[in-house]
Amino acid sequence: MAKLKVYIDGQEIIVDENTTILEAAREINVDIPTFCYHPDQKVKGNCRICIVEVEGYNSFVAACCTPVRAGMVIRTNTKKIRESRKLILKMILANHHGECLSCRRNGNCELQSLSQELRVQENDLDQFVEDLSIDRSNPSIVRDSNKCIKCGRCVEVCHDVQGVGAIYNINRSSDMKIAPAYNKDLCEVQCVYCGQCINVCPVGAIYEKDDTEAVWDAIEDSKKHVVVQMAPAVRVALGEEFGMEAGRIVTGKIVSFLRKIGFDGVFDTNFTADLTIIEEGNELLQRIQQGKNLPMLTSCSPGWIRFVESFYPEVIGHLSTCKSPQQMFGALTKTYYAEKVGIDPKDIIVVSIMPCTAKKTEAQRPEMTDSGYQDVDIVITTRELARMIKQSGIKVDQLEEEHFNNPFGISSGAGAVFGATGGVMEAALRTVYEVVSGEELEKIDFENLRGIDGFKEATVEIGEVVVKVAVVNGLKNAKMILDLIKEGKADYHFIEVMCCPGGCIGGGGQPIPSTNEVKEKRINAIYQVDLTSALRKSHLNPVVKTLYEEFLEKPLGEKSHELLHTHYHDESEE
Amino acid sequence: MDERKKIIEIIEKIGATPDKLIEILLAVQSLSHEHYVSEEQLKLIAQKLNIPLSKAYGVASFYSMLSTKKKGRYVIQICNSGPCYVSKANGIVKALENRLGIHIGEITNDQMFSMEYTSCFGACHLAPAIKINEEVYGNLNPQKVNQIIDKLIKEVV
Amino acid sequence: MVNFISKYAGKINPLSLKEYKDRGGFQGFEKALFQMSPSEVIDEIKDSNLKGRGGASFPTGLKWQFVAAEGASEKYVICNADEGEPGTFKDQVLLEGSPMQIIEGMMIAAYAVGATKGFIYIRGEYSKEQVIFKNAIEVLRNEGYLGKHILGQDFEFDLEVRSGAGAYVCGEETALIESIEGNPGRSRFKPPYPPQFGLWGKPTLVNNVETLANIPLIISGGAEEYKKYGTASSSGTKLISVSGNVVNRGVFEVEFGTTLREIIYDICGGIKKNKQLKFVQLGGSSGACIPESLLDLKLDFNVLKKHGIGLGSGAILVVDEETCILDFIKMTTKFFNHESCGKCTTCREGNRHICKIIDRIIHGNGAERDLRLMIEIATIMKESSLCGLGQAAPTAILTTLKYFNGEYMEHINGFCRSGVCHPKGEVKING
């Protein structure tokens, strides 16, 4: 690739052709402010905050979308630029409900930080903040259009990454809004509640529904026995909320915190991830034997389930009937566990900590009541957990590391990798191989199924059968697979789908920013958890074995069917 | 059901690809006496073109010739661009408002007339000009406006 | 006045190939196809010094060369017939009266740049013209002028009519392309320009109707002959649309070099009712408001450029003393506030801020601070907006602030010389 010489603020720099001014500037640590720019997205060029001067040009150019030219003389920090950026910022602020103190993104808002950097002290422009109603129509996501700055990042993620298209730019000019068709609420359209829009929003226009008060209330209720489960992806991300490097594993500290604030049992969703593998692995074997409903599709990711129900109802039969680990946990806690500890399940409250906004809606599905009660009562995200920690005043980084409670505290590394794309498949293969062949799997790391790529595949010889598997993450990629299935061209036995890019570690409830760079670090940490586990295969989990002996009897047995499996609905528009 | 068939026919004739969306919307809208595309119609079109409903709505709400809300049987569009403005289009607006008892952006109780501003439609040599449905009326004054409305009312009765 | 590119319109049956050919139609195309190589065609257009007639006045030959230089196998030629600039109705005359001339221009362009597929994007308001074009295309297809092996040669070209649906911004070429793709017409950032990355990402030539109408005549008569019209910097003729408070309104073809005064007083018979002329807005709502003192300016790209004025689409809106500058600007800004696509911050937000400020001044609640703010906002729109719409939207504001600053100050002090606004009391509804 040809190299070009340009000058930025007097400094000479050689860059590849096709480099944008923004990229060139960042190479020499010149920070040009941005709003609509996101490192994992297409360049949009619409916010105009990144304007710079180029010698010989009459107007400013936007640094994000202007490629450098040989000999270009660029200035990024003149009085005129500062004043102009300030004016653009004031225009954005004049149409932004600027109640920072009560805003969910206070302290982590791109608009707020830039306002501070550019020293916008008072806004002398007319204010155009409308009083639009806030969409709190669903259990997962809240949309506050009064704060939207129309950067378009959420639209891109919803359409181009997830292929859902629940929201779009409606109307034009100053009436333009980002909204569902007919300005409806999210619950009235085919939103899957993945929350990817939240993760890319630079401000507080979209955020998770906060359920932390319900958790505090439950803990304070002395009549209730309150237990909590934590998903694998939470422990590798929470630290980011407290200034730690992405990928720090803080499992023990979270356990310690949860116990300290009064949970009666602190359990690990990784345990029911192991259980899922036993059920799902057996389901797969059964389908392969019967040659029915193949390829089988994983079912742990509720955004993905909603996607199939909404857009591909004809493929529902391919979904594994296994509940997600979160829901298996709830169902077992209010039956097996209740019996074991001798507490009436009506007095048990199950709280989940998830990387995911869709889990909040999943917990409220009417069929998730097989224990006789709502199996999981309250779901909070990683971000909400961080909020609770901050509220409590407890210094989480100073806490001693503690272990999960028994019985649902023992888990394998296979359960842990559920948090990353490829993990469910890897865990399943480790078990299915050994169960079928009766031999020990020598190489248990399925490296070609790991990593952030949207599509991965592998073949594994298991006994007589050459099992062909695929792994996808991000719903747009899933769509591709679904189309193949519809056309009868997907010759796979088993396909893992995770709704969010990168898997659960990139879920809609994770700390922001959640860029690919951050996600990769979280993924590495997940495999670190696996690597340092004493057990690395689900079927070797002794508690799972006990559970079957004492309660479930056998995989896919009657009890399993009653508590651990579910069914799906056609939710399409037709 | 009949209407559904008709729309599917239109889509098949124009072509069921995403780039034909605007043309299909215009054609479907032209079927409606109320000059709009209904929610059911939009859903059907989105589904047939395999595009998200939000996007179909985004397009329908972007272009001012497309409407997702009911309009009058006669849509009166008054040009408020420069040439008509300097030719006293405001007098025409007043005459229409007085005559019909509605303001710009409203629809008469009998759903017969709705009034809206429009950008220049190229009848500048006839300014002040208005458009009623497809028809252009130029060189207007308040008397002429009243005559036009009289004529339209008679047509329907 | 001349009758050069307008020589067919109104004089022939627009759907008669015979009548068109009898008067010289398709001579240009046949010459190009049988006697010239594509690069010779491009050279001829470059030699003619033809500049785009849509508003941006970019050299046409150069644009063609950019598209021709692209290696892609799929390329497109688009005719921009989204004539939406208020006060502009000259393309309408050609679209209605001489569709084959425009199609011939597109065919020559396609031959020169190596495209086989064309689109003509006609604004939704011109439904009659859309029908004419569809019919003209049908006639030409039947006669072997469109389709495969045109005139028995190894040249293929076909054409589709696409309709706009009421969006001024779609006159901007990238917004137009988005619209053809079935999207809201929101402009793309440039570069990349359409010649590199256009319709469906393919190299695309977008030319205005009037530009294309020139092409057959340049090729058939030769660039040298063509350059006899006009001035050194601006060759050829220009269709002008005259509207407003003049005696004769309409579309006229004039040579470059004609002055605004000649147009208004000689061609158009002067101001109606012998009123005093206040200003002329040149190039539509996005154009400059020029005071009486500059009427001797010639229509010439270079001359106008020296005064910081663009010819735009060639619309000439003549405004007499009865119009209030501020009320006019309010109307203009409302137009842009209605037509902005909403994509970039400065255009989306800027127009409504200016509307609000103007309103304040008109109502007698303005202060000098408001003028300052208005200039700041207008300037940032001009300098930072993503596309031509936002960049040109404040032109009328900035030029009236330059030439009619006194009227702004008068309003701030509670006086409207035109008697339109009552700054200290009620405001007459206007526009």
Coordinates of N, CA, C and O in Angstrom, one line a residue, chain A residues 107-203:
Chain A
G107 N -21.2 10.3 34.3 CA -19.9 9.9 34.6 C -19.4 8.9 33.5 O -18.2 8.6 33.4
N108 N -20.2 8.5 32.6 CA -19.8 7.6 31.5 C -20.5 8.0 30.2 O -21.1 7.2 29.6
C109 N -20.4 9.3 29.9 CA -21.2 9.8 28.8 C -20.3 10.6 27.9 O -19.6 11.5 28.4
E110 N -20.3 10.3 26.6 CA -19.4 11.0 25.7 C -19.8 12.5 25.6 O -18.9 13.3 25.4
L111 N -21.0 12.8 25.6 CA -21.5 14.2 25.5 C -21.0 15.0 26.7 O -20.6 16.1 26.6
Q112 N -21.2 14.4 27.9 CA -20.8 15.0 29.1 C -19.3 15.3 29.1 O -18.9 16.4 29.4
S113 N -18.5 14.3 28.8 CA -17.1 14.5 28.9 C -16.6 15.5 27.9 O -15.7 16.3 28.2
L114 N -17.2 15.5 26.7 CA -16.7 16.5 25.7 C -17.2 17.9 26.1 O -16.4 18.9 25.9
S115 N -18.3 18.0 26.7 CA -18.8 19.3 27.2 C -17.8 19.9 28.2 O -17.5 21.1 28.3
Q116 N -17.3 19.0 29.0 CA -16.3 19.4 30.0 C -15.0 19.8 29.3 O -14.4 20.8 29.6
E117 N -14.6 18.9 28.4 CA -13.3 19.2 27.7 C -13.4 20.5 26.9 O -12.4 21.3 26.9
L118 N -14.5 20.8 26.3 CA -14.5 22.0 25.5 C -15.0 23.2 26.3 O -15.2 24.3 25.8
R119 N -15.3 22.9 27.6 CA -15.7 24.0 28.5 C -16.9 24.7 28.0 O -16.9 26.0 27.9
V120 N -17.9 24.0 27.8 CA -19.2 24.6 27.5 C -19.8 25.0 28.8 O -20.2 24.1 29.6
Q121 N -19.8 26.3 29.1 CA -20.3 26.7 30.5 C -21.8 27.0 30.4 O -22.6 26.6 31.2
E122 N -22.2 27.9 29.5 CA -23.6 28.1 29.4 C -24.0 28.1 27.9 O -23.2 28.4 27.0
N123 N -25.2 27.6 27.7 CA -25.6 27.5 26.3 C -26.5 28.7 26.0 O -27.6 28.8 26.5
D124 N -26.0 29.6 25.1 CA -26.8 30.7 24.8 C -27.8 30.5 23.6 O -28.5 31.4 23.2
L125 N -27.9 29.2 23.1 CA -28.8 28.9 22.1 C -30.2 28.7 22.6 O -30.4 28.3 23.8
D126 N -31.2 28.8 21.8 CA -32.6 28.4 22.2 C -32.6 26.9 22.4 O -31.9 26.2 21.7
Q127 N -33.4 26.5 23.4 CA -33.5 25.1 23.7 C -34.6 24.5 23.0 O -35.7 25.0 22.9
F128 N -34.4 23.3 22.5 CA -35.4 22.6 21.7 C -35.7 21.2 22.3 O -36.0 20.3 21.6
V129 N -35.6 21.1 23.6 CA -35.8 19.8 24.2 C -37.3 19.6 24.3 O -38.1 20.3 24.8
E130 N -37.8 18.5 23.6 CA -39.2 18.1 23.6 C -39.5 17.3 24.9 O -38.6 16.8 25.5
D131 N -40.7 17.1 25.2 CA -41.1 16.3 26.3 C -41.7 15.0 25.8 O -42.9 14.7 25.9
L132 N -40.8 14.2 25.2 CA -41.3 12.9 24.6 C -41.4 11.9 25.7 O -40.6 11.8 26.6
S133 N -42.4 11.0 25.5 CA -42.6 10.0 26.6 C -41.5 9.0 26.5 O -40.9 8.7 25.4
I134 N -41.1 8.5 27.7 CA -40.0 7.5 27.8 C -40.6 6.2 27.6 O -41.6 5.8 28.3
D135 N -40.0 5.3 26.8 CA -40.5 4.0 26.5 C -40.0 3.0 27.6 O -38.9 2.6 27.6
R136 N -40.9 2.7 28.5 CA -40.6 1.7 29.5 C -41.5 0.5 29.4 O -41.9 -0.1 30.3
S137 N -41.8 0.2 28.1 CA -42.9 -0.8 27.8 C -42.5 -2.2 28.0 O -43.3 -3.1 28.0
N138 N -41.2 -2.5 28.2 CA -40.8 -3.9 28.3 C -39.9 -4.1 29.5 O -39.4 -3.2 30.0
P139 N -39.6 -5.4 29.8 CA -38.8 -5.7 31.0 C -37.3 -5.4 30.8 O -36.6 -5.4 31.8
S140 N -36.9 -5.1 29.6 CA -35.4 -5.1 29.4 C -34.8 -3.7 29.1 O -33.8 -3.3 29.7
I141 N -35.4 -3.0 28.2 CA -34.8 -1.8 27.7 C -35.7 -0.5 27.8 O -36.9 -0.6 27.5
V142 N -35.0 0.6 28.2 CA -35.7 1.8 28.3 C -35.2 2.8 27.2 O -34.0 2.9 27.1
R143 N -36.1 3.4 26.5 CA -35.6 4.4 25.5 C -36.1 5.8 25.9 O -37.3 6.0 26.1
D144 N -35.1 6.7 25.9 CA -35.5 8.1 26.3 C -35.0 9.0 25.1 O -33.9 9.4 25.0
S145 N -35.9 9.2 24.2 CA -35.6 10.0 23.0 C -35.2 11.4 23.3 O -34.5 12.1 22.4
N146 N -35.5 11.9 24.4 CA -35.2 13.3 24.8 C -33.7 13.5 24.9 O -33.2 14.6 24.9
K147 N -33.0 12.3 25.0 CA -31.5 12.4 25.2 C -30.8 12.0 23.9 O -29.6 12.2 23.9
C148 N -31.5 11.6 22.9 CA -30.9 11.1 21.7 C -30.2 12.2 21.0 O -30.7 13.3 20.8
I149 N -28.9 11.9 20.5 CA -28.2 12.9 19.8 C -28.1 12.5 18.3 O -27.4 13.1 17.5
K150 N -28.9 11.5 17.9 CA -29.0 11.1 16.5 C -27.7 10.7 15.8 O -27.5 11.0 14.6
C151 N -26.8 10.1 16.5 CA -25.5 9.7 16.0 C -25.7 8.5 15.0 O -24.9 8.3 14.2
G152 N -26.8 7.7 15.2 CA -27.0 6.6 14.3 C -26.3 5.3 14.7 O -26.5 4.3 13.9
R153 N -25.6 5.3 15.8 CA -24.9 4.0 16.1 C -25.9 2.9 16.4 O -25.6 1.7 16.0
C154 N -26.9 3.2 17.1 CA -27.9 2.1 17.5 C -28.6 1.6 16.3 O -28.9 0.4 16.2
V155 N -28.9 2.4 15.3 CA -29.5 2.0 14.1 C -28.6 1.0 13.4 O -29.1 -0.1 12.9
E156 N -27.4 1.4 13.3 CA -26.4 0.5 12.6 C -26.4 -0.9 13.3 O -26.4 -1.9 12.6
V157 N -26.2 -0.9 14.6 CA -26.1 -2.2 15.3 C -27.3 -3.0 15.1 O -27.3 -4.2 14.9
C158 N -28.5 -2.3 15.2 CA -29.8 -3.1 15.1 C -30.0 -3.6 13.7 O -30.5 -4.8 13.6
H159 N -29.6 -2.9 12.7 CA -29.9 -3.4 11.3 C -28.7 -4.2 10.8 O -28.9 -5.3 10.4
D160 N -27.5 -3.7 10.9 CA -26.4 -4.3 10.2 C -25.7 -5.4 11.0 O -25.0 -6.2 10.4
V161 N -25.7 -5.3 12.3 CA -25.0 -6.3 13.1 C -26.0 -7.4 13.5 O -25.8 -8.6 13.4
Q162 N -27.2 -6.9 14.0 CA -28.2 -7.9 14.5 C -29.2 -8.3 13.5 O -30.0 -9.3 13.7
G163 N -29.4 -7.5 12.4 CA -30.4 -7.9 11.4 C -31.8 -7.9 11.9 O -32.7 -8.6 11.4
V164 N -32.0 -7.1 13.0 CA -33.4 -7.1 13.6 C -34.1 -5.9 13.0 O -35.3 -6.0 12.5
G165 N -33.6 -4.7 13.1 CA -34.2 -3.5 12.5 C -35.4 -3.1 13.2 O -36.4 -2.7 12.6
A166 N -35.4 -3.1 14.5 CA -36.5 -2.6 15.3 C -36.6 -1.1 15.3 O -37.7 -0.6 15.4
I167 N -35.5 -0.4 15.1 CA -35.5 1.1 15.1 C -34.9 1.6 13.9 O -34.1 0.9 13.2
Y168 N -35.3 2.8 13.5 CA -34.7 3.4 12.3 C -34.9 4.9 12.4 O -35.6 5.4 13.3
N169 N -34.3 5.7 11.5 CA -34.5 7.1 11.5 C -35.9 7.4 10.9 O -36.1 7.0 9.7
I170 N -36.7 8.0 11.7 CA -38.1 8.3 11.1 C -38.1 9.8 11.0 O -37.4 10.6 11.6
N171 N -39.0 10.3 10.0 CA -39.1 11.7 9.7 C -37.8 12.3 9.2 O -36.9 11.6 9.0
R172 N -37.8 13.6 9.0 CA -36.6 14.2 8.5 C -36.4 15.5 9.2 O -37.2 16.0 10.0
S173 N -35.2 16.1 8.9 CA -34.8 17.4 9.5 C -34.9 17.4 11.0 O -34.6 16.4 11.6
S174 N -35.3 18.5 11.6 CA -35.3 18.5 13.0 C -36.4 17.7 13.6 O -36.4 17.5 14.9
D175 N -37.2 17.1 12.8 CA -38.2 16.2 13.3 C -37.7 14.7 13.3 O -38.3 13.8 13.8
M176 N -36.5 14.6 12.8 CA -36.0 13.2 12.7 C -35.8 12.6 14.1 O -35.3 13.3 15.0
K177 N -36.2 11.4 14.2 CA -36.0 10.7 15.5 C -35.5 9.3 15.2 O -35.8 8.8 14.1
I178 N -34.9 8.7 16.2 CA -34.6 7.2 16.1 C -35.7 6.5 16.8 O -35.9 6.8 18.0
A179 N -36.5 5.7 16.1 CA -37.6 5.1 16.8 C -38.1 3.9 16.0 O -37.8 3.8 14.8
P180 N -38.9 3.1 16.6 CA -39.6 2.0 15.9 C -40.6 2.6 14.9 O -41.0 3.8 15.1
A181 N -41.1 1.8 14.0 CA -42.1 2.3 13.0 C -43.3 2.8 13.8 O -43.6 2.3 14.8
Y182 N -43.8 3.9 13.3 CA -45.0 4.6 13.9 C -44.7 5.0 15.3 O -45.6 5.2 16.1
N183 N -43.4 5.2 15.6 CA -43.0 5.7 16.9 C -43.6 4.8 18.0 O -43.9 5.3 19.1
K184 N -43.7 3.6 17.7 CA -44.3 2.7 18.7 C -43.3 2.4 19.9 O -42.1 2.7 19.7
D185 N -43.8 1.7 20.9 CA -43.0 1.2 21.9 C -42.3 0.0 21.5 O -42.8 -0.8 20.6
L186 N -41.1 -0.3 22.1 CA -40.4 -1.5 21.7 C -41.2 -2.8 21.8 O -41.0 -3.7 21.1
C187 N -42.0 -2.8 22.8 CA -42.8 -4.1 23.1 C -43.8 -4.3 21.9 O -44.3 -5.4 21.8
E188 N -44.1 -3.3 21.2 CA -45.1 -3.5 20.1 C -44.4 -3.9 18.8 O -45.1 -4.1 17.8
V189 N -43.1 -3.9 18.7 CA -42.4 -4.3 17.5 C -41.5 -5.4 17.8 O -41.4 -5.9 18.9
Q190 N -40.8 -5.9 16.7 CA -40.0 -7.1 16.9 C -38.6 -6.9 17.4 O -37.6 -7.2 16.7
C191 N -38.5 -6.3 18.6 CA -37.2 -6.1 19.2 C -36.9 -7.3 20.0 O -37.8 -7.9 20.6
V192 N -35.7 -7.8 19.9 CA -35.3 -9.0 20.6 C -34.7 -8.7 22.0 O -34.3 -9.6 22.7
Y193 N -34.6 -7.4 22.3 CA -34.0 -7.0 23.6 C -32.6 -7.4 23.9 O -32.2 -7.5 25.0
C194 N -31.8 -7.5 22.8 CA -30.4 -7.8 23.0 C -29.6 -6.7 23.7 O -28.6 -7.0 24.3
G195 N -30.1 -5.5 23.5 CA -29.4 -4.4 24.2 C -28.1 -3.9 23.6 O -27.4 -3.1 24.1
Q196 N -27.8 -4.4 22.3 CA -26.6 -3.9 21.7 C -26.7 -2.4 21.4 O -25.7 -1.7 21.4
C197 N -27.9 -1.9 21.3 CA -28.1 -0.5 21.1 C -27.6 0.3 22.3 O -27.0 1.4 22.2
I198 N -27.8 -0.3 23.5 CA -27.3 0.4 24.7 C -25.8 0.5 24.7 O -25.3 1.5 25.0
N199 N -25.2 -0.6 24.3 CA -23.7 -0.6 24.4 C -23.0 0.4 23.5 O -21.9 0.8 23.7
V200 N -23.7 0.8 22.4 CA -23.1 1.7 21.5 C -23.6 3.1 21.7 O -23.1 4.1 21.1
C201 N -24.6 3.3 22.5 CA -25.1 4.7 22.7 C -24.1 5.5 23.4 O -23.6 5.2 24.5
P202 N -23.8 6.7 22.8 CA -22.8 7.6 23.5 C -23.3 8.3 24.7 O -22.6 8.8 25.5
V203 N -24.7 8.3 24.8 CA -25.3 9.1 25.9 C -26.3 8.2 26.6 O -26.3 7.0 26.5

